[in-house]
CSV table of C-alpha atoms in Angstrom, one decimal:
chain,number,residue,atom,x,y,z
A,17,UNK,CA,293.1,81.1,130.5
A,18,UNK,CA,291.9,84.2,132.0
A,19,UNK,CA,289.5,84.2,135.0
A,20,UNK,CA,286.4,85.2,132.8
A,21,UNK,CA,287.2,82.4,130.5
A,22,UNK,CA,287.6,80.1,133.4
A,23,UNK,CA,284.2,80.9,134.8
A,24,UNK,CA,282.7,80.5,131.4
A,25,UNK,CA,284.1,77.0,131.2
A,26,UNK,CA,282.6,76.2,134.5
A,27,UNK,CA,279.3,77.4,133.4
A,28,UNK,CA,279.1,79.9,136.2
A,29,UNK,CA,278.5,83.2,134.1
A,30,UNK,CA,274.8,84.3,133.4
A,31,UNK,CA,274.8,88.0,132.7
A,32,UNK,CA,277.6,90.5,132.3
A,33,UNK,CA,277.1,94.2,131.8
A,34,UNK,CA,279.8,94.9,129.6
A,35,UNK,CA,281.6,91.7,128.5
A,36,UNK,CA,284.5,93.2,126.6
A,37,UNK,CA,285.1,95.9,129.0
A,38,UNK,CA,285.2,93.4,132.0
A,39,UNK,CA,287.6,91.2,130.2
A,40,UNK,CA,289.9,93.8,129.5
A,41,UNK,CA,289.9,95.2,133.2
A,42,UNK,CA,290.8,91.7,134.7
A,43,UNK,CA,293.8,91.3,132.2
A,44,UNK,CA,295.2,94.5,132.8
A,45,UNK,CA,295.0,94.9,136.6
A,46,UNK,CA,294.2,93.3,140.0
A,47,UNK,CA,290.6,94.0,140.3
A,48,UNK,CA,288.6,94.8,143.5
A,49,UNK,CA,285.2,92.9,143.5
A,50,UNK,CA,282.6,92.0,146.0
A,51,UNK,CA,279.7,89.8,146.8
A,52,UNK,CA,277.3,90.5,149.8
A,53,UNK,CA,275.2,88.4,152.2
A,54,UNK,CA,272.7,89.6,154.7
A,55,UNK,CA,272.7,88.1,158.2
A,56,UNK,CA,269.2,86.7,158.0
A,57,UNK,CA,270.7,83.5,159.5
A,58,UNK,CA,273.5,82.5,161.9
A,59,UNK,CA,275.0,80.1,159.3
A,60,UNK,CA,275.3,80.0,155.1
A,61,UNK,CA,273.9,77.0,153.4
A,62,UNK,CA,275.4,75.5,150.5
A,63,UNK,CA,273.2,77.7,148.1
A,64,UNK,CA,275.1,80.6,149.7
A,65,UNK,CA,278.3,79.4,148.6
A,66,UNK,CA,277.8,79.8,144.8
A,67,UNK,CA,278.7,83.5,144.7
A,68,UNK,CA,281.4,83.1,147.1
A,69,UNK,CA,283.1,80.3,145.1
A,70,UNK,CA,283.4,82.8,142.4
A,71,UNK,CA,284.8,85.2,144.8
A,72,UNK,CA,287.1,82.9,146.0
A,73,UNK,CA,288.4,81.9,142.4
A,74,UNK,CA,289.2,85.6,141.8
A,75,UNK,CA,291.1,85.6,145.1
A,76,UNK,CA,293.2,82.6,143.8
A,77,UNK,CA,293.9,84.4,140.7
A,78,UNK,CA,295.5,87.4,142.7
A,79,UNK,CA,292.3,89.7,142.4
A,80,UNK,CA,291.1,91.6,145.5
A,81,UNK,CA,287.7,90.1,147.0
A,82,UNK,CA,285.5,92.1,149.4
A,83,UNK,CA,282.7,90.5,151.2
A,84,UNK,CA,279.9,92.8,152.3
A,85,UNK,CA,277.8,91.6,155.5
A,86,UNK,CA,274.7,93.6,155.3
A,87,UNK,CA,274.3,94.6,159.0
A,88,UNK,CA,272.1,97.2,157.7
A,89,UNK,CA,270.3,95.6,154.8
A,90,UNK,CA,269.9,92.6,156.7
A,91,UNK,CA,267.7,94.7,159.1
A,92,UNK,CA,265.6,96.0,156.2
A,93,UNK,CA,265.1,92.7,154.0
A,94,UNK,CA,266.0,91.8,150.3
A,95,UNK,CA,262.9,91.1,148.5
A,96,UNK,CA,264.8,88.9,146.0
A,97,UNK,CA,263.4,85.3,145.4
A,98,UNK,CA,260.5,86.2,148.2
A,99,UNK,CA,256.8,85.9,147.6
A,100,UNK,CA,256.1,87.9,150.7
A,101,UNK,CA,257.4,90.5,153.1
A,102,UNK,CA,260.2,89.2,155.5
A,103,UNK,CA,259.8,89.2,159.2
A,104,UNK,CA,262.1,92.0,160.6
A,105,UNK,CA,264.8,90.8,162.9
A,106,UNK,CA,265.7,92.3,166.1
A,107,UNK,CA,269.3,94.3,165.8
A,108,UNK,CA,270.6,91.9,168.5
A,109,UNK,CA,269.9,88.9,166.3
A,110,UNK,CA,271.3,90.7,163.1
A,111,UNK,CA,274.4,91.5,165.1
A,112,UNK,CA,274.7,87.7,166.3
A,113,UNK,CA,274.3,86.5,162.7
A,114,UNK,CA,276.8,88.8,161.4
A,115,UNK,CA,279.3,87.6,163.9
A,116,UNK,CA,278.7,84.1,162.8
A,117,UNK,CA,278.8,84.7,159.1
A,118,UNK,CA,282.0,86.6,159.6
A,119,UNK,CA,283.9,83.5,161.1
A,120,UNK,CA,282.6,81.3,158.3
A,121,UNK,CA,283.9,83.8,155.7
A,122,UNK,CA,287.4,84.1,157.7
A,123,UNK,CA,287.5,80.2,157.4
A,124,UNK,CA,286.8,80.1,153.7
A,125,UNK,CA,289.0,82.8,152.8
A,126,UNK,CA,291.9,82.7,154.9
A,127,UNK,CA,293.9,84.7,156.9
A,128,UNK,CA,296.6,86.0,154.7
A,129,UNK,CA,295.0,89.5,154.4
A,130,UNK,CA,294.3,88.9,150.6
A,131,UNK,CA,290.5,89.7,151.2
A,132,UNK,CA,288.5,92.0,153.4
A,133,UNK,CA,285.2,91.9,155.2
A,134,UNK,CA,283.1,95.0,155.4
A,135,UNK,CA,279.7,95.8,157.2
A,136,UNK,CA,277.3,98.2,155.3
A,137,UNK,CA,276.1,99.3,158.7
A,138,UNK,CA,279.3,101.4,159.0
A,139,UNK,CA,278.0,103.6,156.3
A,140,UNK,CA,274.4,103.3,155.8
A,141,UNK,CA,273.8,103.8,159.5
A,142,UNK,CA,275.1,107.3,159.2
A,143,UNK,CA,272.9,108.3,156.6
A,144,UNK,CA,269.9,110.9,157.7
A,145,UNK,CA,266.7,110.4,156.2
A,146,UNK,CA,267.0,113.7,154.4
A,147,UNK,CA,270.5,112.9,153.1
A,148,UNK,CA,269.1,109.4,151.7
A,149,UNK,CA,266.2,111.3,150.0
A,150,UNK,CA,268.0,114.4,148.7
A,151,UNK,CA,271.5,112.4,147.7
A,152,UNK,CA,270.2,109.3,146.5
A,153,UNK,CA,266.4,109.1,146.4
A,154,UNK,CA,266.4,111.8,143.8
A,155,UNK,CA,268.4,109.8,141.5
A,156,UNK,CA,266.2,106.7,141.3
A,157,UNK,CA,263.3,106.9,138.8
A,158,UNK,CA,260.3,104.9,140.4
A,159,UNK,CA,258.9,103.6,137.0
A,160,UNK,CA,262.5,102.1,136.4
A,161,UNK,CA,262.4,100.6,139.8
A,162,UNK,CA,259.0,99.1,139.3
A,163,UNK,CA,260.2,97.3,136.1
A,164,UNK,CA,263.0,95.6,138.0
A,165,UNK,CA,262.1,91.9,138.3
A,166,UNK,CA,263.3,92.0,141.9
A,167,UNK,CA,260.1,94.5,142.5
A,168,UNK,CA,257.6,93.3,139.6
A,169,UNK,CA,257.5,90.1,140.9
A,170,UNK,CA,256.0,91.3,144.1
A,171,UNK,CA,253.5,93.7,142.8
A,172,UNK,CA,250.7,91.6,142.7
A,173,UNK,CA,250.9,90.5,146.4
A,174,UNK,CA,252.3,93.9,147.5
A,175,UNK,CA,255.7,95.1,148.7
A,176,UNK,CA,256.3,97.8,151.5
A,177,UNK,CA,258.3,100.8,151.0
A,178,UNK,CA,261.0,99.4,153.2
A,179,UNK,CA,261.9,96.4,150.8
A,180,UNK,CA,261.2,98.7,147.8
A,181,UNK,CA,264.1,100.9,148.8
A,182,UNK,CA,266.3,97.6,149.2
A,183,UNK,CA,267.9,98.2,145.7
A,184,UNK,CA,268.9,102.1,146.5
A,185,UNK,CA,270.7,100.8,149.6
A,186,UNK,CA,272.5,97.9,147.8
A,187,UNK,CA,273.5,100.4,145.2
A,188,UNK,CA,274.9,102.7,147.7
A,189,UNK,CA,277.1,100.0,148.8
A,190,UNK,CA,278.5,99.7,145.4
A,191,UNK,CA,279.1,103.4,145.2
A,192,UNK,CA,280.9,103.3,148.5
A,193,UNK,CA,283.1,100.5,147.7
A,194,UNK,CA,284.0,101.9,144.4
A,195,UNK,CA,284.9,105.4,146.0
A,196,UNK,CA,286.8,104.0,149.0
A,197,UNK,CA,288.0,100.7,148.1
A,198,UNK,CA,288.5,100.9,144.3
A,199,UNK,CA,286.1,98.2,143.7
A,200,UNK,CA,284.8,97.9,140.2
A,201,UNK,CA,282.9,94.5,140.0
A,202,UNK,CA,279.9,93.3,141.9
A,203,UNK,CA,279.2,89.5,141.7
A,204,UNK,CA,275.6,88.1,142.5
A,205,UNK,CA,273.1,85.5,141.6
A,206,UNK,CA,270.9,85.6,139.1
A,207,UNK,CA,268.2,87.3,140.9
A,208,UNK,CA,270.5,90.2,141.9
A,209,UNK,CA,270.8,91.6,138.2
A,210,UNK,CA,268.6,94.5,138.9
A,211,UNK,CA,270.3,95.5,142.1
A,212,UNK,CA,273.6,95.2,140.5
A,213,UNK,CA,272.5,97.4,137.4
A,214,UNK,CA,270.9,99.8,139.9
A,215,UNK,CA,274.3,100.2,141.4
A,216,UNK,CA,276.1,100.7,138.3
A,217,UNK,CA,273.6,103.2,137.1
A,218,UNK,CA,274.3,105.3,140.6
A,219,UNK,CA,278.0,105.1,140.1
A,220,UNK,CA,277.7,106.5,136.6
A,221,UNK,CA,275.3,109.5,137.8
A,222,UNK,CA,277.5,110.3,140.7
A,223,UNK,CA,281.2,109.7,139.3
A,224,UNK,CA,280.6,109.9,135.6
A,225,UNK,CA,279.5,108.0,132.6
A,226,UNK,CA,283.1,106.7,132.0
A,227,UNK,CA,283.6,105.1,135.4
A,228,UNK,CA,284.5,101.4,134.9
A,229,UNK,CA,282.2,99.5,136.9
A,230,UNK,CA,280.8,96.1,136.0
A,231,UNK,CA,278.2,93.4,137.1
A,232,UNK,CA,278.5,89.5,136.7
A,233,UNK,CA,275.7,87.2,137.7
A,234,UNK,CA,275.8,83.5,138.1
A,235,UNK,CA,273.0,81.1,136.6
A,236,UNK,CA,270.3,79.8,138.8
A,237,UNK,CA,271.7,76.2,139.5
A,238,UNK,CA,269.3,73.5,139.0
A,239,UNK,CA,269.7,69.6,139.3
A,240,UNK,CA,269.1,67.3,136.7
A,241,UNK,CA,265.6,66.7,137.8
A,242,UNK,CA,264.8,70.3,137.4
A,243,UNK,CA,264.6,71.2,141.0
A,244,UNK,CA,266.7,74.0,142.8
A,245,UNK,CA,269.9,73.0,143.9
A,246,UNK,CA,270.9,73.5,147.8
A,247,UNK,CA,268.7,71.3,149.8
A,248,UNK,CA,268.4,67.6,150.8
A,249,UNK,CA,265.4,65.5,152.0
A,250,UNK,CA,266.1,67.1,155.4
A,251,UNK,CA,266.1,70.5,154.6
A,252,UNK,CA,268.9,73.0,154.0
A,253,UNK,CA,272.5,71.8,154.1
A,254,UNK,CA,274.3,74.2,156.3
A,255,UNK,CA,278.1,75.1,156.7
A,256,UNK,CA,277.7,75.3,160.5
A,257,UNK,CA,278.8,71.7,161.6
A,258,UNK,CA,276.3,72.1,164.5
A,259,UNK,CA,273.2,72.3,162.0
A,260,UNK,CA,274.6,69.7,159.4
A,261,UNK,CA,277.5,67.5,160.6
A,262,UNK,CA,280.5,67.1,158.5
A,263,UNK,CA,279.3,63.4,157.9
A,264,UNK,CA,276.1,64.5,156.7
A,265,UNK,CA,277.7,67.5,154.7
A,266,UNK,CA,280.1,64.8,153.0
A,267,UNK,CA,277.2,62.4,152.3
A,268,UNK,CA,275.1,65.2,150.6
A,269,UNK,CA,277.8,65.4,148.0
A,270,UNK,CA,278.6,61.8,147.6
A,271,UNK,CA,275.2,60.9,146.8
A,272,UNK,CA,275.2,63.5,144.1
A,273,UNK,CA,273.3,62.3,140.7
A,274,UNK,CA,275.5,60.9,137.9
A,275,UNK,CA,274.1,63.7,135.6
A,276,UNK,CA,275.1,66.6,137.9
A,277,UNK,CA,278.3,65.5,139.2
A,278,UNK,CA,280.6,67.2,136.6
A,279,UNK,CA,278.5,70.4,136.6
A,280,UNK,CA,279.1,70.3,140.6
A,281,UNK,CA,282.8,69.7,140.1
A,282,UNK,CA,283.0,72.6,137.9
A,283,UNK,CA,281.1,74.9,140.4
A,284,UNK,CA,282.2,73.6,144.0
A,285,UNK,CA,285.9,72.5,143.5
A,286,UNK,CA,289.0,74.2,142.3
A,287,UNK,CA,290.0,71.1,140.4
A,288,UNK,CA,291.5,72.1,136.9
A,289,UNK,CA,290.1,71.5,133.6
A,290,UNK,CA,292.2,68.3,132.8
A,291,UNK,CA,291.3,66.7,136.1
A,292,UNK,CA,287.5,67.4,135.9
A,293,UNK,CA,287.6,66.1,132.4
A,294,UNK,CA,289.1,62.9,133.5
A,295,UNK,CA,286.4,62.6,136.3
A,296,UNK,CA,283.9,63.2,133.7
A,297,UNK,CA,285.3,60.2,131.5
A,298,UNK,CA,285.1,58.1,134.7
A,299,UNK,CA,281.5,58.9,135.2
A,300,UNK,CA,280.7,57.9,131.5
A,301,UNK,CA,282.9,54.6,131.6
A,302,UNK,CA,282.6,53.3,135.1
A,303,UNK,CA,279.8,55.1,136.9
A,304,UNK,CA,279.4,52.5,139.4
A,305,UNK,CA,282.7,53.3,141.0
A,306,UNK,CA,281.4,57.0,141.8
A,307,UNK,CA,284.8,58.3,141.5
A,308,UNK,CA,283.7,61.7,140.6
A,309,UNK,CA,281.2,61.8,143.5
A,310,UNK,CA,284.0,60.8,146.1
A,311,UNK,CA,286.3,63.5,145.0
A,312,UNK,CA,283.6,66.2,144.8
A,313,UNK,CA,282.7,65.2,148.4
A,314,UNK,CA,286.1,65.2,149.4
A,315,UNK,CA,287.0,68.5,147.8
A,316,UNK,CA,284.1,70.5,149.2
A,317,UNK,CA,284.0,69.1,152.6
A,318,UNK,CA,287.7,69.8,152.9
A,319,UNK,CA,287.4,73.4,151.8
A,320,UNK,CA,284.4,74.1,154.2
A,321,UNK,CA,285.2,71.9,157.2
A,322,UNK,CA,289.0,70.9,157.0
A,323,UNK,CA,290.9,67.6,156.1
A,324,UNK,CA,290.2,66.0,159.4
A,325,UNK,CA,286.4,66.2,158.6
A,326,UNK,CA,287.1,64.5,155.5
A,327,UNK,CA,289.1,61.5,157.2
A,328,UNK,CA,286.3,61.5,159.9
A,329,UNK,CA,283.4,61.3,157.3
A,330,UNK,CA,285.2,58.5,155.3
A,331,UNK,CA,285.8,56.4,158.5
A,332,UNK,CA,282.2,56.6,159.6
A,333,UNK,CA,281.1,55.6,156.0
A,334,UNK,CA,283.4,52.9,155.9
A,335,UNK,CA,282.5,51.6,159.1
A,336,UNK,CA,278.6,51.7,158.3
A,337,UNK,CA,279.1,50.2,154.9
A,338,UNK,CA,281.4,47.2,156.5
A,339,UNK,CA,279.6,47.1,159.8
A,340,UNK,CA,282.6,47.3,161.6
A,341,UNK,CA,281.6,50.1,164.1
A,342,UNK,CA,283.7,49.3,167.2
A,343,UNK,CA,286.4,51.6,166.2
A,344,UNK,CA,284.3,54.6,165.8
A,345,UNK,CA,284.5,57.4,168.3
A,346,UNK,CA,281.5,58.7,170.3
A,347,UNK,CA,281.6,62.0,168.1
A,348,UNK,CA,281.7,60.0,165.0
A,349,UNK,CA,278.7,57.9,166.2
A,350,UNK,CA,276.9,61.1,167.1
A,351,UNK,CA,277.4,62.3,163.4
A,352,UNK,CA,276.8,59.0,161.6
A,353,UNK,CA,273.8,57.9,163.4
A,354,UNK,CA,272.1,61.1,163.9
A,355,UNK,CA,269.3,60.4,161.5
A,356,UNK,CA,268.9,56.7,162.5
A,357,UNK,CA,266.1,55.3,164.8
A,358,UNK,CA,267.3,55.9,168.3
A,359,UNK,CA,265.9,55.3,171.7
A,360,UNK,CA,267.1,56.3,175.3
A,361,UNK,CA,268.3,53.7,177.9
A,362,UNK,CA,269.8,53.7,181.3
A,363,UNK,CA,273.3,52.5,182.1
A,364,UNK,CA,271.9,49.3,184.0
A,365,UNK,CA,272.7,45.9,182.7
A,366,UNK,CA,270.1,43.8,181.4
A,367,UNK,CA,269.5,40.5,179.7
A,368,UNK,CA,269.6,40.7,175.7
A,369,UNK,CA,266.3,39.5,175.1
A,370,UNK,CA,264.5,41.8,177.6
A,371,UNK,CA,266.7,44.7,176.6
A,372,UNK,CA,265.8,44.3,172.9
A,373,UNK,CA,262.0,43.9,173.6
A,374,UNK,CA,261.2,45.9,176.7
A,375,UNK,CA,263.8,48.7,176.8
A,376,UNK,CA,264.3,49.6,173.3
A,377,UNK,CA,261.4,48.1,171.5
A,378,UNK,CA,263.9,47.0,168.7
A,379,UNK,CA,262.1,43.5,168.6
A,380,UNK,CA,258.5,43.0,168.8
A,381,UNK,CA,258.4,39.9,170.9
A,382,UNK,CA,260.8,37.8,173.1
A,383,UNK,CA,260.1,34.8,170.7
A,384,UNK,CA,261.4,37.1,167.6
A,385,UNK,CA,264.4,38.1,169.8
A,386,UNK,CA,265.5,34.9,170.8
A,387,UNK,CA,265.1,33.8,167.0
A,388,UNK,CA,267.0,36.6,165.7
A,389,UNK,CA,269.8,36.4,168.3
A,390,UNK,CA,270.1,32.6,167.8
A,391,UNK,CA,270.2,32.9,163.9
A,392,UNK,CA,273.2,35.7,164.3
A,393,UNK,CA,270.9,38.6,163.2
A,394,UNK,CA,271.8,40.7,166.1
A,395,UNK,CA,275.0,42.7,166.4
A,396,UNK,CA,275.8,44.8,169.6
A,397,UNK,CA,278.5,47.5,169.0
A,398,UNK,CA,279.7,45.6,166.0
A,399,UNK,CA,279.9,42.1,167.6
A,400,UNK,CA,277.7,39.4,166.7
A,401,UNK,CA,275.7,37.9,169.7
A,402,UNK,CA,274.2,34.6,169.5
A,403,UNK,CA,273.6,33.6,173.1
A,404,UNK,CA,270.3,34.5,174.4
A,405,UNK,CA,271.6,34.4,177.8
A,406,UNK,CA,274.2,37.4,176.8
A,407,UNK,CA,273.9,40.5,179.1
A,408,UNK,CA,274.0,44.0,177.5
A,409,UNK,CA,276.3,46.6,179.5
A,410,UNK,CA,275.4,50.0,177.9
A,411,UNK,CA,278.4,51.5,179.8
A,412,UNK,CA,281.0,49.2,178.3
A,413,UNK,CA,281.9,51.0,174.8
A,414,UNK,CA,281.8,54.4,173.3
A,415,UNK,CA,282.4,56.3,176.5
A,416,UNK,CA,279.4,54.7,178.0
A,417,UNK,CA,277.1,57.0,175.9
A,418,UNK,CA,275.8,54.9,173.2
A,419,UNK,CA,275.1,51.0,172.4
A,420,UNK,CA,274.8,50.4,168.5
A,421,UNK,CA,272.4,47.4,167.5
A,422,UNK,CA,272.5,46.3,163.7
A,423,UNK,CA,269.5,43.8,163.0
A,424,UNK,CA,270.1,42.2,160.0
A,425,UNK,CA,272.4,43.4,157.3
A,426,UNK,CA,271.5,47.1,157.0
A,427,UNK,CA,269.0,48.0,159.8
A,428,UNK,CA,270.8,50.0,162.6
A,429,UNK,CA,269.5,51.5,166.0
A,430,UNK,CA,271.0,53.7,168.3
A,431,UNK,CA,270.5,53.3,172.1
A,432,UNK,CA,271.5,56.7,173.9
A,433,UNK,CA,272.6,56.1,177.6
A,434,UNK,CA,271.3,58.6,180.0
A,435,UNK,CA,272.8,59.2,183.2
């Protein structure tokens, strides 16, 4: 199966500029191709992963991927998918963001030299205004630019000249990479079609109509309920572990709807067709086992955060399900209880009834606290406490940082111990 046929099987092809020509090219040589990302933030989220998963597949097939960090275009703002003007960032913020994104890309694509990261600031910043207008602006027809969806969608609310010129800058990127790196294919989301075709048109004008350059876009990924893929109830799911913990990242994937899980396995894992078909059968015959979701969560979490993060996430998941939290580390507690009710307490020892009522407000009254303790409904750090005269020592476990309370079968509370 060729790389293009594989992408089609995975449902990852939306449009191609020349399907037959591209199929022939990837079969006859190792192709240079690229996808870009503007440093508008200091981390990618899982929506950003989609085009770079395609780039990774080309890398694994032996082709030569290039990642363009938009140090220049990121300071301008891509109008794609935006209903209003972006707020311009300072150049210091842009530089910080591009450093963070570069580290993430290096982690995803490895250190073996089989890919290259470039920054379009290196060539776009050298263009003078006159050079830009004479050498490139003259080659772009305003009527054609206005008809591009990326611009047309903004005409009612207005678009600045700055964002209007974005497609010219991205076109120059493609031309530069074609000339200097032998890059012949650009990959992007469905909303990048206008930018990609503008780049191909520029190359043909500058290098001749027989220049072999191509574009491929990826479909907009929608969930079965019709909503756009990429967010959880809490907002974006980030690749930065400080923004979205590996445990929360793992949980996002393991909670995938049965109707979406096979699609996501095709998009976000490197499992082969036979294995994905087997998991699809498992979804159809034994959905309650959630085997496909577990495999999806393992594969994507390992790709983004590494094998140790998978083991840690599974450890937290098992502990929360069983109630056996005593074996968790302080770091695992920080991840697993991040979104659970919490309160700050001191390290002072206190009787359990007073601690549950006065200090933490977990119980509404002393009568209710005594009743729950006596009935075995209270667990402290995984241990059932039935003695109303028991004492809570916040420094006794988890490096003296936390006390975990479980009330009933499922309600957890986290007490953070202050110094």
